Each structure stands twice: as structure tokens, then as C-alpha cells.
mmCIF file of N, CA and C and ligand atoms in Angstrom:
data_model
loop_
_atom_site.group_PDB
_atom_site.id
_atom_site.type_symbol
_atom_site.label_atom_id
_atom_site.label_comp_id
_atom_site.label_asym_id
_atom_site.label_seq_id
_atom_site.Cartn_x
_atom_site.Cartn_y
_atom_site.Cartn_z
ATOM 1 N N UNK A 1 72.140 -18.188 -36.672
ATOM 2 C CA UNK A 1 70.744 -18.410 -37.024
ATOM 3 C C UNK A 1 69.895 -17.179 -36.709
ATOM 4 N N UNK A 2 69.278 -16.766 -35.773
ATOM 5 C CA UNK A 2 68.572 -15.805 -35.373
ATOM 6 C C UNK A 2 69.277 -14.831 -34.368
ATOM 7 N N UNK A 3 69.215 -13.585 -35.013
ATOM 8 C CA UNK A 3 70.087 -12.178 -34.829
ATOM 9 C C UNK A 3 69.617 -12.019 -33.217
ATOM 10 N N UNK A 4 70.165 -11.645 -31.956
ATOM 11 C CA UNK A 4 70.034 -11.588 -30.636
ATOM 12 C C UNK A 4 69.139 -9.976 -30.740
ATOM 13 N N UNK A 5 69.746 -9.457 -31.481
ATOM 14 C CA UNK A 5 69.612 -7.466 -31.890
ATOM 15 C C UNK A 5 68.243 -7.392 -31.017
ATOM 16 N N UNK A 6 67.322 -8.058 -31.694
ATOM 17 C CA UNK A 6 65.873 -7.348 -31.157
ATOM 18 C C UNK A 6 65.293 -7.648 -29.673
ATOM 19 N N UNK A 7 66.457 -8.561 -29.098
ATOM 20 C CA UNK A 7 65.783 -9.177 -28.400
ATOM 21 C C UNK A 7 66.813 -8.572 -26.741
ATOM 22 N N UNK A 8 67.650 -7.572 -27.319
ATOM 23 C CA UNK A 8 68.512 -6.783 -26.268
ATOM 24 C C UNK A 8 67.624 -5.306 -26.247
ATOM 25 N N UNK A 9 66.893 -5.457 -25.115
ATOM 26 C CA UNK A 9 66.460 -3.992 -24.588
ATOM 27 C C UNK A 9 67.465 -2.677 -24.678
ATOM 28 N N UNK A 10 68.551 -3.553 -23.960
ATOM 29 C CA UNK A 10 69.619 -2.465 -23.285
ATOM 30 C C UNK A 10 70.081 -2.106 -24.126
ATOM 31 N N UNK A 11 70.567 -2.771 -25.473
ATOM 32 C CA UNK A 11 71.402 -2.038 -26.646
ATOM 33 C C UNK A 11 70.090 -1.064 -27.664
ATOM 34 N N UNK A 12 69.044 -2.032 -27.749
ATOM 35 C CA UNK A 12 68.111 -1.019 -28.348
ATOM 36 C C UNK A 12 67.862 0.543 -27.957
ATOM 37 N N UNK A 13 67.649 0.629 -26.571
ATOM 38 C CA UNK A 13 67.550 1.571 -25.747
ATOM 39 C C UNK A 13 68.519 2.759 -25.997
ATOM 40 N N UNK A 14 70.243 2.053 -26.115
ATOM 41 C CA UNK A 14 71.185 3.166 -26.060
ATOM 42 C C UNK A 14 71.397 3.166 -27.495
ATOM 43 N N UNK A 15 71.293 2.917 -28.238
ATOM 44 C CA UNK A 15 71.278 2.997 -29.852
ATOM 45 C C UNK A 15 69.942 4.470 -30.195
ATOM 46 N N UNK A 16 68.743 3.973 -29.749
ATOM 47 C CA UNK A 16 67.949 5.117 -29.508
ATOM 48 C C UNK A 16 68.137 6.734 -29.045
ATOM 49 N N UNK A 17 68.810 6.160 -27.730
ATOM 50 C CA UNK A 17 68.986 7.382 -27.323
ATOM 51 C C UNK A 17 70.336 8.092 -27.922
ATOM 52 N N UNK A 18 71.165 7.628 -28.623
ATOM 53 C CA UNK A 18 72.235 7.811 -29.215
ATOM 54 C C UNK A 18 71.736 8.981 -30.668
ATOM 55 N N UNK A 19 70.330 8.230 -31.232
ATOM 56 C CA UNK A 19 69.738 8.729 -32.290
ATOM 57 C C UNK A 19 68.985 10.333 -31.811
ATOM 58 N N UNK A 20 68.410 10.455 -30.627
ATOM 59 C CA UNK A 20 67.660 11.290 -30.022
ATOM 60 C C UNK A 20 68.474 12.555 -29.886
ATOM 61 N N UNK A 21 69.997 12.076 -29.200
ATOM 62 C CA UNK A 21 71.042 12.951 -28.629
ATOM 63 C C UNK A 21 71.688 13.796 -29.839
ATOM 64 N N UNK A 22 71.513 13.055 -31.115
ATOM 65 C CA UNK A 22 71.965 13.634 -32.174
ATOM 66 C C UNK A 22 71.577 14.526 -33.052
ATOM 67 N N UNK A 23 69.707 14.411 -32.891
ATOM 68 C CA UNK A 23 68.771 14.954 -33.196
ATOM 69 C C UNK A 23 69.385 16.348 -32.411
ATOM 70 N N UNK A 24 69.172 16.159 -31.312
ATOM 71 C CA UNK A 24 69.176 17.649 -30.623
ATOM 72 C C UNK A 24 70.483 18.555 -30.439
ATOM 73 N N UNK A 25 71.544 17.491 -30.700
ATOM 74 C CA UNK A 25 72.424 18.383 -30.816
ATOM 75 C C UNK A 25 72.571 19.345 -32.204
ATOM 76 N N UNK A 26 72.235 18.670 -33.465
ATOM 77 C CA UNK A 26 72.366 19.233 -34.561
ATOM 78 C C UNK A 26 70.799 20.576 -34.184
ATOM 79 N N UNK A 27 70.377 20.296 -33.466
ATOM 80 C CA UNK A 27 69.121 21.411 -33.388
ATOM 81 C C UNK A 27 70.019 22.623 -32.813
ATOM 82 N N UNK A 28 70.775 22.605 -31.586
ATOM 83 C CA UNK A 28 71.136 22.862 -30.743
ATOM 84 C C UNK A 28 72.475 23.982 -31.992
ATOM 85 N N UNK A 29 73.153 23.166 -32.538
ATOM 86 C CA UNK A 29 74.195 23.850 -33.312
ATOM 87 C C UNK A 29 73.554 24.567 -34.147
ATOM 88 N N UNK A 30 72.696 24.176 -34.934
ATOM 89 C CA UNK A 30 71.806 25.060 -35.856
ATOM 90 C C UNK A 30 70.956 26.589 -35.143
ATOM 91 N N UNK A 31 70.291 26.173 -34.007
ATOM 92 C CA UNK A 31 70.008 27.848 -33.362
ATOM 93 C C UNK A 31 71.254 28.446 -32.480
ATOM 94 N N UNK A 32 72.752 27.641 -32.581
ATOM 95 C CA UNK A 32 74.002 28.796 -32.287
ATOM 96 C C UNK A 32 74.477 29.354 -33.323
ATOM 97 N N UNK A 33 74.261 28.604 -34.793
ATOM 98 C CA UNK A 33 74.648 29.365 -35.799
ATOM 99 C C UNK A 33 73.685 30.676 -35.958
ATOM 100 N N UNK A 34 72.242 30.064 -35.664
ATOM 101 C CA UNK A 34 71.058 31.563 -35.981
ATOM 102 C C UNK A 34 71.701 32.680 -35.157
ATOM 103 N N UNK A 35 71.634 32.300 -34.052
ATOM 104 C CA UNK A 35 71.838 33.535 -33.246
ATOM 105 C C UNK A 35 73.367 34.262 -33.391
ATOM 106 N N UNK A 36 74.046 33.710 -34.128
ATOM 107 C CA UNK A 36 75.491 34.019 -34.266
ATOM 108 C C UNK A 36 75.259 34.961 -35.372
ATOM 109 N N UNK A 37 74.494 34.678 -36.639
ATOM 110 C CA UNK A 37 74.168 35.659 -37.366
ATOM 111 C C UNK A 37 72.966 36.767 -37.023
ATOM 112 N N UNK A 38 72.558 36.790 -36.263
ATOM 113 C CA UNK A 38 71.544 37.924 -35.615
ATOM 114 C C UNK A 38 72.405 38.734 -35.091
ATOM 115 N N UNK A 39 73.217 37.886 -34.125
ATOM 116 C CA UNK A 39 74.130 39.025 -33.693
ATOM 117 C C UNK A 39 74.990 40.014 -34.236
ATOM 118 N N UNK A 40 75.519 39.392 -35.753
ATOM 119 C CA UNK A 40 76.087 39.721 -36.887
ATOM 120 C C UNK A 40 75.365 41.254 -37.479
ATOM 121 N N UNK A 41 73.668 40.830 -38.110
ATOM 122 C CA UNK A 41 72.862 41.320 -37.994
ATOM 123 C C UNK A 41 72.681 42.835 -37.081
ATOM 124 N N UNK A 42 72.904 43.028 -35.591
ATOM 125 C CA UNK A 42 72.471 43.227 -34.951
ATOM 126 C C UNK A 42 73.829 44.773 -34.804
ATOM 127 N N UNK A 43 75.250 43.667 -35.063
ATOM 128 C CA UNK A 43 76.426 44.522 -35.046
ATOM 129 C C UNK A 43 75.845 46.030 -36.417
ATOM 130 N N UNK A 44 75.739 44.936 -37.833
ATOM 131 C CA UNK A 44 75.472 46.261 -38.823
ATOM 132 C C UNK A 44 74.481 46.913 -39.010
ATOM 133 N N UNK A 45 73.365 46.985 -37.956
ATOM 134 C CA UNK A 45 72.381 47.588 -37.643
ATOM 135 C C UNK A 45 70.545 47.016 -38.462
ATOM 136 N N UNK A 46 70.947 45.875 -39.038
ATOM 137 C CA UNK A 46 69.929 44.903 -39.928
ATOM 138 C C UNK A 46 69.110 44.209 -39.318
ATOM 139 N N UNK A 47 69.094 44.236 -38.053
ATOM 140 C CA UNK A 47 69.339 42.859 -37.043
ATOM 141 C C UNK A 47 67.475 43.569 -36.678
ATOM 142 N N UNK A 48 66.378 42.952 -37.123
ATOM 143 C CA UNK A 48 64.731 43.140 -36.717
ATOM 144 C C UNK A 48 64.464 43.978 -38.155
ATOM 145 N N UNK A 49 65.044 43.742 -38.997
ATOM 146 C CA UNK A 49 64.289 43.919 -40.506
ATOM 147 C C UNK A 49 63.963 43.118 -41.186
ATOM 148 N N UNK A 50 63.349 42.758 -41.841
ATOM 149 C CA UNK A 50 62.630 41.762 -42.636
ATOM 150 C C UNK A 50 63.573 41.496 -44.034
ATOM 151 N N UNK A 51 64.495 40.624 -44.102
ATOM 152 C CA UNK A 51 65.530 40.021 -45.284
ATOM 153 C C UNK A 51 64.827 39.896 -46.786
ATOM 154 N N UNK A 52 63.212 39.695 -46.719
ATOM 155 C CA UNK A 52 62.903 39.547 -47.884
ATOM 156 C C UNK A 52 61.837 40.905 -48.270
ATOM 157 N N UNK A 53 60.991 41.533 -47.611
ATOM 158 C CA UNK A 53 60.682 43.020 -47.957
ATOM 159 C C UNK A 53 60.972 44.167 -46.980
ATOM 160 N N UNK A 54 62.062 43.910 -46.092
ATOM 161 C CA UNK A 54 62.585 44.789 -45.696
ATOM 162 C C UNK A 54 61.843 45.997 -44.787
ATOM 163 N N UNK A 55 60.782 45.288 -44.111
ATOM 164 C CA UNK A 55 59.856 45.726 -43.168
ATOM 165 C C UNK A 55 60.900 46.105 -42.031
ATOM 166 N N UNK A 56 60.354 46.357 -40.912
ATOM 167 C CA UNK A 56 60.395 45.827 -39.831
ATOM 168 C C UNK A 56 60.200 44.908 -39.073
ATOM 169 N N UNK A 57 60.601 43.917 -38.612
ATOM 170 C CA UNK A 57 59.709 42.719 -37.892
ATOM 171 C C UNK A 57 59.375 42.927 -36.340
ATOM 172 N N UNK A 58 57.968 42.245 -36.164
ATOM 173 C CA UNK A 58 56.862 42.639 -35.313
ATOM 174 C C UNK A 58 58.148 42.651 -33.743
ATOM 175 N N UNK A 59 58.181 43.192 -32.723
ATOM 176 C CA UNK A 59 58.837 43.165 -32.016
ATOM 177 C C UNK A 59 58.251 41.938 -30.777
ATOM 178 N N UNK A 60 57.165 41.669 -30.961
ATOM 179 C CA UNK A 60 56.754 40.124 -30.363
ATOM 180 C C UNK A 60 57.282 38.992 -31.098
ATOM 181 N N UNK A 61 57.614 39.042 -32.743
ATOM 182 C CA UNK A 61 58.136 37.848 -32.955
ATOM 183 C C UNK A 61 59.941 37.794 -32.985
ATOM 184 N N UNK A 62 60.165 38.882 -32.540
ATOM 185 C CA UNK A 62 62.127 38.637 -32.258
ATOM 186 C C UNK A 62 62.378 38.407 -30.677
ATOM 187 N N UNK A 63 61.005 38.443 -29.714
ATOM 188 C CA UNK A 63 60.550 38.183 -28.760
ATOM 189 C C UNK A 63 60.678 36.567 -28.756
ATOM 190 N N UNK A 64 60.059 36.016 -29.509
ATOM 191 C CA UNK A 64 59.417 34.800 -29.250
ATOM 192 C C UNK A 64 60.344 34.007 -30.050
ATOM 193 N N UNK A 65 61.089 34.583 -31.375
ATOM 194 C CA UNK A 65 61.805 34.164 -32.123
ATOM 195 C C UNK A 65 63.703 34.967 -32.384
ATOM 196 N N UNK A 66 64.518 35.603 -31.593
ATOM 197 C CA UNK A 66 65.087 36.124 -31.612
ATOM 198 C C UNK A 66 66.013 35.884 -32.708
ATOM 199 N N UNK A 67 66.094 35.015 -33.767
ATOM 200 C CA UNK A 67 67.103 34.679 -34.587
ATOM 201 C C UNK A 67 65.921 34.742 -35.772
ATOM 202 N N UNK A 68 64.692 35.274 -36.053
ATOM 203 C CA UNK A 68 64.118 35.555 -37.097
ATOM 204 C C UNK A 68 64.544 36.507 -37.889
ATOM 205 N N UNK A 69 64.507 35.949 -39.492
ATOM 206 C CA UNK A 69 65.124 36.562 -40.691
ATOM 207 C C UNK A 69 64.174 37.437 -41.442
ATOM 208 N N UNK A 70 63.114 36.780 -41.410
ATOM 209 C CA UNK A 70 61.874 37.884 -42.075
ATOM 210 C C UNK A 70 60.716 38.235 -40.930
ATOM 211 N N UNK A 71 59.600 38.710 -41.478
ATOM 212 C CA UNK A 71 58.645 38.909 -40.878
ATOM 213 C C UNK A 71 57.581 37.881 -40.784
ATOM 214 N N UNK A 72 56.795 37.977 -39.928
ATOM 215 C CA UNK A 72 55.604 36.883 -39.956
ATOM 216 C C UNK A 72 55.169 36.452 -41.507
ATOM 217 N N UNK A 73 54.637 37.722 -42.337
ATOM 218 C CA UNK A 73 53.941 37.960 -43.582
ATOM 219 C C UNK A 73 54.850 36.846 -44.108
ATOM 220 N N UNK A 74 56.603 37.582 -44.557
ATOM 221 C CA UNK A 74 57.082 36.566 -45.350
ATOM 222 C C UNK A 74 57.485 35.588 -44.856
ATOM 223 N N UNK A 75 57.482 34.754 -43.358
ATOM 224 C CA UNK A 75 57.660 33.998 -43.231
ATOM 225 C C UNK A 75 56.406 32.840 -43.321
ATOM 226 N N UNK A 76 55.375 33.169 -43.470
ATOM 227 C CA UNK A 76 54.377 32.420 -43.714
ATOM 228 C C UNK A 76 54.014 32.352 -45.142
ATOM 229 N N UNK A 77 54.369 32.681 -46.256
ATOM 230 C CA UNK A 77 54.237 32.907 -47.135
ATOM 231 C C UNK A 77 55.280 31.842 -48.094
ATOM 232 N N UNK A 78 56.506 31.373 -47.397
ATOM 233 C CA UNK A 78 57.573 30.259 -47.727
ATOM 234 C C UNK A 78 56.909 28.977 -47.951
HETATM 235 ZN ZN1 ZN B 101 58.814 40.555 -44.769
#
């Protein structure tokens, strides 16, 4: 008759946090892949140039962003 589901804290709770943990791991794998290609980057000497006009990028944002592909300009511009 009527599903128990909503009415279990404890399974709600770890179902949640199950959802949360997954969130961050896929975050987590996604900036080891960035930085895996920066480093890539970094080996053929590309690594703080701007991928789409081929600037330089600002040395505060590989600071703040170390796995950045373009520059502020073109990254705000996406
Ligand atoms: Zn650029």
C-alpha cells in the first residue's frame, strides 16, 4: 500500500550523500584530466598561451586557474 521510502531518514540521507559523493568525484576527475593536459601543455612549451588567439594568458589567471586554456578575453567571450 504505501511506499516506507519517504518516511526512512537514514536511507534518504545515504542515497543523498551517495548523489553528492558522485558529484564531486566526477569534478575531482575532470580537474585531474585538466591539469594532466597543462602539464602536457607545459612539456611542449604551449602551456600559458591562449588556445583560441594565442595571446599570452594573464599570469594571475594560471595563478588562480592553473589548468586554463584561453585567456580571460576569450574565455569570457564563450
Ligand atoms: Zn585568448
Amino acid at each position: 500500500m504505501f511506499s516506507d521510502d519517504e518516511h526512512d531518514p537514514e536511507g534518504s540521507t545515504a542515497s543523498m550523500d551517495q548523489v553528492r559523493d558522485t558529484a564531486l568525484l566526477a569534478t575531482v576527475r575532470r580537474t585531474v584530466v585538466e591539469l594532466e593536459a597543462a602539464r602536457e601543455r607545459l612539456a611542449e612549451g604551449t602551456y600559458g598561451t591562449c588556445e583560441r588567439c594565442g595571446r599570452p594568458i594573464a599570469p594571475a589567471r594560471l595563478e588562480a586557474r592553473p589548468e586554463a586554456r584561453t585567456c580571460v578575453a576569450c574565455a569570457s567571450r564563450r
